[in-house]
One Martini backbone bead per residue (centre of mass of N, CA, C, O) as a GRO file, in nm:
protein
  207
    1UNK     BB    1  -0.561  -1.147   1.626
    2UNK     BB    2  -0.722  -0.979   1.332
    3UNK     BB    3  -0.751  -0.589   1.224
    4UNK     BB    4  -0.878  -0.337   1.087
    5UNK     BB    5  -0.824  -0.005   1.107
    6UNK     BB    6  -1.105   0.015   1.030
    7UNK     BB    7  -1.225  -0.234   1.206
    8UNK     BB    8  -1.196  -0.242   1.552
    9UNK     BB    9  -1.398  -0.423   1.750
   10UNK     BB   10  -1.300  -0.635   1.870
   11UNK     BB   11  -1.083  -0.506   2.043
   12UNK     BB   12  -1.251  -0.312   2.186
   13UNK     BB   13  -1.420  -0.483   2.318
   14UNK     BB   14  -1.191  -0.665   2.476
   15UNK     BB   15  -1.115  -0.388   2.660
   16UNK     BB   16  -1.469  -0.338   2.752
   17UNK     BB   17  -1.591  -0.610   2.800
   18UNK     BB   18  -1.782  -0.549   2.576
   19UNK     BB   19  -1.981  -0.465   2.342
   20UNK     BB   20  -1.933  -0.251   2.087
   21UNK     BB   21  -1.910   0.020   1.887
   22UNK     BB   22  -1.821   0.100   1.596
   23UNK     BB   23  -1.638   0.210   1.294
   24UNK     BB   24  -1.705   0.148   0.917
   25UNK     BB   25  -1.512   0.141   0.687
   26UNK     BB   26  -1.322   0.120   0.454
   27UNK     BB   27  -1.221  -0.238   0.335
   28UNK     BB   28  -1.030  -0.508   0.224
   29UNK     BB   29  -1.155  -0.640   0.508
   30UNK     BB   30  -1.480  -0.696   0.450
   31UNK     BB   31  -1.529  -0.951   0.616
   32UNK     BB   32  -1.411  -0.799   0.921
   33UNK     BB   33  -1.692  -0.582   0.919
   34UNK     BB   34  -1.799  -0.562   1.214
   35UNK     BB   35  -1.915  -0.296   1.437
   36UNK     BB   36  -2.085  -0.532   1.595
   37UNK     BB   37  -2.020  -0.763   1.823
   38UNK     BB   38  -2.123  -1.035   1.908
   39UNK     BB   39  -2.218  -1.156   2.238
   40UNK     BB   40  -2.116  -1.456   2.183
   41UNK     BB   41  -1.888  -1.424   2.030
   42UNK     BB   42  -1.717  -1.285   2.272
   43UNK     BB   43  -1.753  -1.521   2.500
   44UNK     BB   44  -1.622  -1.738   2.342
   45UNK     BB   45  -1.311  -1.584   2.205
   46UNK     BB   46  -1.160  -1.442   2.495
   47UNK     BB   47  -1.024  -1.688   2.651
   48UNK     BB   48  -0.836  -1.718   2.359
   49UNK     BB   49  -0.718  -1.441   2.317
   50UNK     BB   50  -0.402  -1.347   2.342
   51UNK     BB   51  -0.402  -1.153   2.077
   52UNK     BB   52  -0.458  -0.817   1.944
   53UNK     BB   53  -0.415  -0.671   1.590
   54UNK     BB   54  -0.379  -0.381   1.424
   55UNK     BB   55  -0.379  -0.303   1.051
   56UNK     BB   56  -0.345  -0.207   0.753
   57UNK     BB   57  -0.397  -0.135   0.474
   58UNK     BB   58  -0.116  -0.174   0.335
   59UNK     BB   59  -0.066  -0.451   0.427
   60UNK     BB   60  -0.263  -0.619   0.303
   61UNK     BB   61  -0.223  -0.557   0.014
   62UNK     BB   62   0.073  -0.660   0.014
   63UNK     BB   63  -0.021  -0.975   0.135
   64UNK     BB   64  -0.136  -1.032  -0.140
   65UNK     BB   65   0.078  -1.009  -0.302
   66UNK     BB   66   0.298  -1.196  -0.206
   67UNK     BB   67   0.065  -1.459  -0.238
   68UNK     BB   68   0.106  -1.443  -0.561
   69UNK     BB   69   0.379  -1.424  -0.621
   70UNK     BB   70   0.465  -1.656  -0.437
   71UNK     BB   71   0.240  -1.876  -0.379
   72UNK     BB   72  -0.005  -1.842  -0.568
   73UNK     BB   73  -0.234  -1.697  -0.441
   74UNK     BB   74  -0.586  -1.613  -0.404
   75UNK     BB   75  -0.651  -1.368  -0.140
   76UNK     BB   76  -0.804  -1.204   0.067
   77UNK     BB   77  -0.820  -0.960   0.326
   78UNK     BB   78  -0.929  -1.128   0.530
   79UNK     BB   79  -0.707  -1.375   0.493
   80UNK     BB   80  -0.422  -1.160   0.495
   81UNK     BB   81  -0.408  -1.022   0.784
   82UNK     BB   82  -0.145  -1.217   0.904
   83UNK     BB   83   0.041  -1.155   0.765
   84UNK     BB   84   0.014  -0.819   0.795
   85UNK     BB   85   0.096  -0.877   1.089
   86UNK     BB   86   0.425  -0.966   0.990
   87UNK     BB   87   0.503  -0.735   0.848
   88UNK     BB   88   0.450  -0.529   1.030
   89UNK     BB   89   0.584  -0.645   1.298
   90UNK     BB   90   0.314  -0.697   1.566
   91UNK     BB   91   0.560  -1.021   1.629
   92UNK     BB   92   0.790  -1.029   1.758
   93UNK     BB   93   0.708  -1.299   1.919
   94UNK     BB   94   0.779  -1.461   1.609
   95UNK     BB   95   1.088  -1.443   1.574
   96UNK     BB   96   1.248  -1.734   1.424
   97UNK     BB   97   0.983  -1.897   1.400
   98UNK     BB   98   0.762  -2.096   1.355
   99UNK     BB   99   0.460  -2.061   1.124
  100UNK     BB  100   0.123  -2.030   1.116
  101UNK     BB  101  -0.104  -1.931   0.848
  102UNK     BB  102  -0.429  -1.840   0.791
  103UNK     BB  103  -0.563  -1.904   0.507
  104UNK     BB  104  -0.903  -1.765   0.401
  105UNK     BB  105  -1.007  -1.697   0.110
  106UNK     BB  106  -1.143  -1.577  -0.244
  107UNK     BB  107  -1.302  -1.337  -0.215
  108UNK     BB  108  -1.229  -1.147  -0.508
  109UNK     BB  109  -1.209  -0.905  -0.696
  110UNK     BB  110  -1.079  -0.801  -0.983
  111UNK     BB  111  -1.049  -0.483  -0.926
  112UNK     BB  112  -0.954  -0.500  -0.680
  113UNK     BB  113  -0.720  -0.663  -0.688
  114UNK     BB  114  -0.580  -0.463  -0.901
  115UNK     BB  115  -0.559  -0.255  -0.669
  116UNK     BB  116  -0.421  -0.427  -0.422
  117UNK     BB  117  -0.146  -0.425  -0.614
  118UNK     BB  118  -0.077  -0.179  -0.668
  119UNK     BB  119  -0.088  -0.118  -0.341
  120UNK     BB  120   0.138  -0.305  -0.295
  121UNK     BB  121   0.363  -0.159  -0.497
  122UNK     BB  122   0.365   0.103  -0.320
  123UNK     BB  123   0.460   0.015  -0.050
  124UNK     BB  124   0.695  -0.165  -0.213
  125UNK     BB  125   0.858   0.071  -0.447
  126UNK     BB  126   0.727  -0.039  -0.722
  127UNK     BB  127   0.584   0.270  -0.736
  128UNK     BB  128   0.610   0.581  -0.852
  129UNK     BB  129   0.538   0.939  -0.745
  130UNK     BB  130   0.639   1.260  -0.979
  131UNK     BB  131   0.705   1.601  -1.019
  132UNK     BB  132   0.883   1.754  -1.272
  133UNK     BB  133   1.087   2.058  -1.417
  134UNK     BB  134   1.107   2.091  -1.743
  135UNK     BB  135   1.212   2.178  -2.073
  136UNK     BB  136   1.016   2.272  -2.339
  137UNK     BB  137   1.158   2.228  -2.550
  138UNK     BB  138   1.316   2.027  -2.723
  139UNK     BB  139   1.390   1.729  -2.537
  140UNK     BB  140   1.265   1.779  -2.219
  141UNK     BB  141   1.096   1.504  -2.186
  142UNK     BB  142   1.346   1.319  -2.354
  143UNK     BB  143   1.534   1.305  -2.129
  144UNK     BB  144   1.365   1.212  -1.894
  145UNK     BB  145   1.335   0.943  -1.972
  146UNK     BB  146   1.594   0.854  -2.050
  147UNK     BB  147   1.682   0.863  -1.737
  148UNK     BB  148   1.518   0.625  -1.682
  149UNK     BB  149   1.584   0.412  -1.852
  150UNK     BB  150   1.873   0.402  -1.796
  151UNK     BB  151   1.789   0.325  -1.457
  152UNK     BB  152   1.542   0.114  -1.484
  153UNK     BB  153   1.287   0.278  -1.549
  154UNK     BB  154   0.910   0.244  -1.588
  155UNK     BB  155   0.658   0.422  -1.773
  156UNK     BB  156   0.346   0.432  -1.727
  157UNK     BB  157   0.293   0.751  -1.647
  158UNK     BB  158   0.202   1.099  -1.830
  159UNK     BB  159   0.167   1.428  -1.734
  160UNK     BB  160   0.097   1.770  -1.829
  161UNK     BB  161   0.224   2.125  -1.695
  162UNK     BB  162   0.116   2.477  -1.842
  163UNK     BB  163  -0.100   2.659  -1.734
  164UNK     BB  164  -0.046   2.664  -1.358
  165UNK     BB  165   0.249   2.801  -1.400
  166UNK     BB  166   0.523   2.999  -1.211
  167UNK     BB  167   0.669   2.958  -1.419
  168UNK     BB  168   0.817   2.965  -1.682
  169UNK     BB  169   0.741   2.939  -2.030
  170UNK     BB  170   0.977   2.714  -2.071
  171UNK     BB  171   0.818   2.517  -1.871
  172UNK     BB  172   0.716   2.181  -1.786
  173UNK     BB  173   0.486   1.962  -1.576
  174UNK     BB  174   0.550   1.623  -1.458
  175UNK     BB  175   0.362   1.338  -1.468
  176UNK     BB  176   0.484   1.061  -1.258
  177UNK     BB  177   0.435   0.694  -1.342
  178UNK     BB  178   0.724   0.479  -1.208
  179UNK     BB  179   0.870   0.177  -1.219
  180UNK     BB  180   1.014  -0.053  -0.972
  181UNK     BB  181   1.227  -0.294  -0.829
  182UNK     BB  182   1.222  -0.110  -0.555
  183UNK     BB  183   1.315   0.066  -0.329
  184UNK     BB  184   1.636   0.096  -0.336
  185UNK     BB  185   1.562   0.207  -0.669
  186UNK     BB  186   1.340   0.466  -0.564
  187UNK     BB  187   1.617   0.594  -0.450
  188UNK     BB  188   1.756   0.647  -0.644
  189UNK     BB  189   1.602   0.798  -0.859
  190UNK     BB  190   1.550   1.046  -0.643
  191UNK     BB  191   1.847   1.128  -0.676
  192UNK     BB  192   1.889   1.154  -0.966
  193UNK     BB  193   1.712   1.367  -1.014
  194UNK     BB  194   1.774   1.590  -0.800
  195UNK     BB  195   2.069   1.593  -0.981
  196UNK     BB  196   1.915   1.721  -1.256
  197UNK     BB  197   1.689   1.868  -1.089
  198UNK     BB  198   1.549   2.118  -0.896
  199UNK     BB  199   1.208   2.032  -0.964
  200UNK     BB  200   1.133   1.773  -0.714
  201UNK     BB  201   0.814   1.611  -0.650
  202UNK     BB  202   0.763   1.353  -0.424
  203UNK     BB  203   0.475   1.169  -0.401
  204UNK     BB  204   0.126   1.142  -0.411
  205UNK     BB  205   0.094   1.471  -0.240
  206UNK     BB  206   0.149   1.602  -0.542
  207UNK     BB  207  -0.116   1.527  -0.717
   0.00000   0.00000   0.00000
C-alpha cells in the first residue's frame, strides 16, 4: 500500500498494531487522508498488506504529470500514489520486473490540476526559479534575457528589485521564473549564469 506523508495513518496504525490517530495536513492525495483509520478496515487489511511506503507531496505532483504527458489520463492523487511510490524508488524489489499499478479516480479540481502540473514540473527540472544581479544601465536587464534565451531557457516570470538592494545603485536584482527542458537543462543554465554573473542565488528559498 501507498500513503501520503502528509497523513501516513494507515502505516501507524500497522506498526502499532491497533488503530492510531494521525495528524492529516493538506495533501494531493486528499482522498487518502483519512487521520484514524476504522477498525475494521485495518483488521481486514492487515493480514494482505505485504508493505506500507510512504511518499512525498513532490512525487505525487510529478505522477500526475507523468500520467497526463505519457498516458494522456487525469488521475487524482490518491489514484496517483502507487507510480509516485515507483518514481521515487521506495520499490526496488519490482525493478526490472512487469508491474500493474492500479490508477483509480479523476476526481480533481482543475485549479489544484494546475498547480499539481507546475509542481510536477518544478521537481522534474522543467521549471526553475533563480535570482541574478545584473546592471541595471540600458541593456543590463537585455543580456539576461539574450543568455537564457540563447541557451533555450524559456522566461515564464520576471520581477525586478531596486529599493532594498545591499549593492551599488547602479545594480538591479532579478527574480526569474524559467522553464527548462529538464534536469540536465536546468543545470546547464545554473552554470551558465553562475559563468556570467557574480550574485546568482538558485532555487525558490531565495524567492
Amino acid at each position: 500500500g501507498v500513503e501520503s506523508e502528509n497523513c501516513p495513518s494507515f502505516s501507524a496504525s500497522l506498526k502499532a498494531k491497533k488503530a492510531v490517530y494521525t495528524e492529516s495536513l493538506s495533501t494531493l492525495a486528499d482522498g487518502l487522508a483519512v487521520p484514524l483509520v476504522g477498525v475494521n478496515a485495518l483488521e481486514t487489511a492487515k493480514d494482505y498488506t505485504d508493505k506500507m511506503v510512504v511518499v512525498k507531496e513532490e512525487s505525487i505532483a510529478l505522477a500526475i504529470l507523468r500520467l497526463i504527458e505519457v498516458e494522456k489520463s487525469v488521475i487524482e492523487g490518491a489514484g496517483a500514489v502507487g507510480l509516485a511510490a515507483v518514481i521515487e524508488g521506495l520499490l526496488p524489489e519490482l525493478k526490472n520486473k512487469k508491474v500493474v499499478i492500479a490508477l483509480c479516480g479523476g476526481n480533481i479540481d482543475t485549479t489544484i490540476l494546475g498547480r499539481a502540473i507546475e509542481r510536477g514540473l518544478a521537481v522534474d527540472g522543467r521549471l526553475v526559479r533563480f535570482v541574478v544581479t545584473v546592471s541595471d544601465r540600458p541593456g543590463g536587464i537585455a543580456e539576461l534575457a539574450k543568455l537564457l534565451s540563447s541557451n533555450g531557457a524559456s522566461i515564464k516570470d520576471m520581477f525586478h528589485e531596486r529599493a532594498w538592494l545591499k549593492s551599488d545603485v547602479f545594480s538591479v536584482q532579478v527574480k526569474v521564473v524559467a522553464e527548462t527542458r529538464d534536469q540536465e537543462h536546468a543545470d546547464e543554465i545554473h552554470a551558465i549564469l553562475k559563468a556570467n554573473y557574480k550574485q546568482v542565488a538558485w532555487g525558490p528559498r531565495h524567492f
